[in-house]
C-alpha positions as YAML, in Angstrom:
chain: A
units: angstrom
residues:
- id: 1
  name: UNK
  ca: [21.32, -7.82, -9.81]
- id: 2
  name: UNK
  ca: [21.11, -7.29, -5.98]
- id: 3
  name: UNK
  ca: [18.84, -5.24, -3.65]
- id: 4
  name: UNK
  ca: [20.31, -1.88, -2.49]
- id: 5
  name: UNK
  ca: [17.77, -0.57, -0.07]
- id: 6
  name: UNK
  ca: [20.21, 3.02, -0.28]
- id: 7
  name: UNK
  ca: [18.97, 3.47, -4.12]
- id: 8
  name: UNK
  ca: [15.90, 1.10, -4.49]
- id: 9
  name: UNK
  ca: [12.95, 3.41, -5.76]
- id: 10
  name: UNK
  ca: [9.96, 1.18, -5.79]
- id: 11
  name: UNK
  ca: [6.89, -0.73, -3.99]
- id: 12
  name: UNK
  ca: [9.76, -3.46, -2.58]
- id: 13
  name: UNK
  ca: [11.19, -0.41, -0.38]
- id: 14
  name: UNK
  ca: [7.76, 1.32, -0.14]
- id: 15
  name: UNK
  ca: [8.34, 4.46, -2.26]
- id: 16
  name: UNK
  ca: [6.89, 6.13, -5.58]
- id: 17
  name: UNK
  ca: [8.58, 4.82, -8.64]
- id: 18
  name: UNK
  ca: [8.22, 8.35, -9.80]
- id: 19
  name: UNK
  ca: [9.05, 10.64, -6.73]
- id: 20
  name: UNK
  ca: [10.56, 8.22, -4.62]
- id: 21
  name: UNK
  ca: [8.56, 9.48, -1.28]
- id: 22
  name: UNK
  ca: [8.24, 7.02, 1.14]
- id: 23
  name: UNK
  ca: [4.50, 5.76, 0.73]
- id: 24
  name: UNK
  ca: [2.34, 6.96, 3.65]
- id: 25
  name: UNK
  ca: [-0.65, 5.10, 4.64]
- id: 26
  name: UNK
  ca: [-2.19, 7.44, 6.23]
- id: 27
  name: UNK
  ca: [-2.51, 10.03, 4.00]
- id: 28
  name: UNK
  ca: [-5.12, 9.05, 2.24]
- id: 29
  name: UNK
  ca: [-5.66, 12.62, 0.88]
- id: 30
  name: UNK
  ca: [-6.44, 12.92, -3.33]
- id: 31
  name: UNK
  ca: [-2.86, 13.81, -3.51]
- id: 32
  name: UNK
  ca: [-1.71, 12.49, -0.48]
- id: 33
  name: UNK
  ca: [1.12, 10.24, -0.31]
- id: 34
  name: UNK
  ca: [-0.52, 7.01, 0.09]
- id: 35
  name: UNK
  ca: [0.14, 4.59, -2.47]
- id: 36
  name: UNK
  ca: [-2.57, 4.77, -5.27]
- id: 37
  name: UNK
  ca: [-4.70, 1.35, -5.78]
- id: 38
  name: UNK
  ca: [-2.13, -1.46, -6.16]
- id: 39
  name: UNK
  ca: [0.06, 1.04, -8.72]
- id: 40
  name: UNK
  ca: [4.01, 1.86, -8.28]
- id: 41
  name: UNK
  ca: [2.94, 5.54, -7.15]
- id: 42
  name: UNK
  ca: [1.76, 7.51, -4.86]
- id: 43
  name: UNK
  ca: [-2.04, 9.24, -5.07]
- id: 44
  name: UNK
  ca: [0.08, 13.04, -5.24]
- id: 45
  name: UNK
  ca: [2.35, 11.98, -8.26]
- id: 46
  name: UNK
  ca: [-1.12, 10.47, -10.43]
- id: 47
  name: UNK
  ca: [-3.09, 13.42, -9.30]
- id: 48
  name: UNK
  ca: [-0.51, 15.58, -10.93]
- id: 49
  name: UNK
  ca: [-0.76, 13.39, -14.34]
- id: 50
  name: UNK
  ca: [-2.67, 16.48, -16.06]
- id: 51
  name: UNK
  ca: [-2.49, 14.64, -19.79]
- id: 52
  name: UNK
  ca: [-5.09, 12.48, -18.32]
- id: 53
  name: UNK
  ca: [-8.28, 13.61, -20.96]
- id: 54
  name: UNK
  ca: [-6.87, 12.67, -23.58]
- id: 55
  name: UNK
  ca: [-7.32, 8.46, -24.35]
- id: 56
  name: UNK
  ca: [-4.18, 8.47, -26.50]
- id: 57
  name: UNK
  ca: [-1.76, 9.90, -23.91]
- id: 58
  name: UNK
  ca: [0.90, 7.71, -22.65]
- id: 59
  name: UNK
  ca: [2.94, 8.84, -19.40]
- id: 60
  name: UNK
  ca: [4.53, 6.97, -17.37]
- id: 61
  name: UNK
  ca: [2.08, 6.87, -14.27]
- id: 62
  name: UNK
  ca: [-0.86, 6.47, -16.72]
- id: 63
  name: UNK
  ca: [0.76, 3.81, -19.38]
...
């Protein structure tokens, strides 16, 4: 399979896996859109996980 940087979604092209915003450094807000720890997604998309007190959820961010 080759790399089209037009449709890649992904840390390779520096963008959520979920949102597909370009990452941004500098935003290193709670829900900014910095990438989040060494995760595909950005700290806005996890922050937005709100199935996160249960320990049996499974979501894509949080899996």
């Amino acid at each position: 399979m080759s790399h089209d940087p037009d449709t890649c979604i992904g840390i390779c092209c520096g963008t959520c896996a979920n949102c597909g915003r370009q990452f941004d450094p500098t935003d290193t807000r709670f829900d900014g859109q910095a990438r989040h720890a060494l995760t595909d997604y950005c700290r806005a998309c996890v922050d937005r996980c709100h199935d996160n007190e249960s320990a049996d959820h499974r979501c894509v961010i949080c899996a």
